[in-house]
Amino acid sequence: MSDDPAVRRLADWNAERLRDLADRHATPTYVLDLNRVRENATRLRGAFPDADVAYAVKANTTRAVLETLEAEGVDAECAAAGEVKRALDAGFPGERIRYTAVNPPDRDLDYIGEVGRAHDIVVTVGARDTLDRLAERGYEGRLCVRVNPGVGAGHHAKVSTGAEPKFGVPYDRAGEVVDAAREVGEVVGIHAHAGSGISGDDLAAHRELVSRMGELAREVGDLEFVAVGGGFGVPYRETEPPLDLDRVADATRDALGEVDARLAIEPGRYFVADAGVLLSTVNTVKETPETTVVGIDAGMTTLLRPALYDAYHAVRSLAPDADDRPTESVELAGPVCETADVLARDRPLAAPERGDHLAVGNAGAYGYEMASNYNSRPRPAVVALDGGDDRLVARREDLTDITELERW
Ligand code: LLP
């Protein structure tokens, strides 16, 4: 295996180290390997050497990840005022931050009006009236117009964005909105995003989006960048091949055509997904006529993706004798009182026993980030690995945290 393989599979993680982390930090706990985040950044920049590469921070806003990617020279793409604040706190200079406003609440725009101006961040608007609302706040800074390219793609209908009317201004009105934006501030870019979890099969949709953006860039002229979104998929199934980044990069350059502006990309998942695993512990093993139900301490409040998108995540037993145990087909169920709270069904696993630790793969993106307190469950801990070192970067919540905000 090369030092920088295109994907890190769950089987590549050292079981003994993960077991030790589970013993020391208890579970459920997310583990993030910062070296793998760096490797992913290097591979992306290698495939897109002439592009502005940003990290869509929504995939994982842990300070450790943000500081790591800031140091790698990657930019930050933010979807909310809170994300902009996190990026600034992590040391991203304002000129390397883009804020993509999606139906922004007044509170977000108040913050951006002030902080955005002070730090020279780029504000991407996806509606004409967002421009008016910025102008009302005296914003005269750098702007980008988000376009609805009319083509979407992604791993699930719920994350296909490009053809959803919610996002961006309709393609055939984009020119008008760019003109209007030029009255408010300095238009430095145009932007579109097809969706999330794009695989090699979606390359045609990606090409179409990029080619439309190239056309628009030539029409409106005088831009610094053309942002074609993120959404680069990762193989969640062990048998799925990794995305051929060079092929995506070639297709992107080819589809964009001649433009007098830099290409900009903004993946989130690709930087962090395979840099993270979720550690969990088996608490109940129940034989039923239909299946063996394996109750674990990580549920939909820890990792929402299976419940929300029917997402597949690899699972592996960390029991020291796992290789000697027979394989059983099991249902892995969380502790939340809701039918959707099932991590996997009909999943082959080394016959589980109470107290076994399990590892869930590809959990670095949209895992901790989408954790919630539903069922009054405390959110898990996060531990970052850096070489041989590990440190707690988010402590586990406790029952006091759960009621802390309440007033009566
Ligand atoms: N740029 C924009 C404008 C986006 O809306 C997104 C994701 C990204 C970039 C980054 O997409 P990525 O490279 O991470 O796929 N929670 C879902 C994913 C929702 C993504 C929303 N927007 C999941 O767990 O699959």
Short mmCIF file of N, CA, C and O in Angstrom, two decimals, residues 139 158 223 255 269 377:
data_model
loop_
_atom_site.label_atom_id
_atom_site.label_comp_id
_atom_site.label_asym_id
_atom_site.label_seq_id
_atom_site.Cartn_x
_atom_site.Cartn_y
_atom_site.Cartn_z
N TYR A 139 -23.23 46.61 3.09
CA TYR A 139 -22.18 45.74 2.57
C TYR A 139 -21.77 46.18 1.17
O TYR A 139 -22.62 46.38 0.30
N LYS A 158 -32.03 13.27 -1.30
CA LYS A 158 -32.01 14.33 -0.30
C LYS A 158 -30.73 15.18 -0.33
O LYS A 158 -30.64 16.17 0.38
N LEU A 223 -14.24 38.08 -14.01
CA LEU A 223 -14.39 37.32 -12.76
C LEU A 223 -13.02 36.84 -12.31
O LEU A 223 -12.13 36.65 -13.14
N ALA A 255 -14.49 20.52 -19.64
CA ALA A 255 -15.86 21.05 -19.74
C ALA A 255 -15.89 22.56 -19.52
O ALA A 255 -16.73 23.26 -20.09
N ARG A 269 -16.73 16.28 2.20
CA ARG A 269 -16.59 14.87 2.55
C ARG A 269 -15.22 14.29 2.18
O ARG A 269 -14.62 13.54 2.93
N ARG A 377 -30.03 12.45 24.61
CA ARG A 377 -28.77 11.71 24.58
C ARG A 377 -27.60 12.69 24.49
O ARG A 377 -27.58 13.55 23.60
#
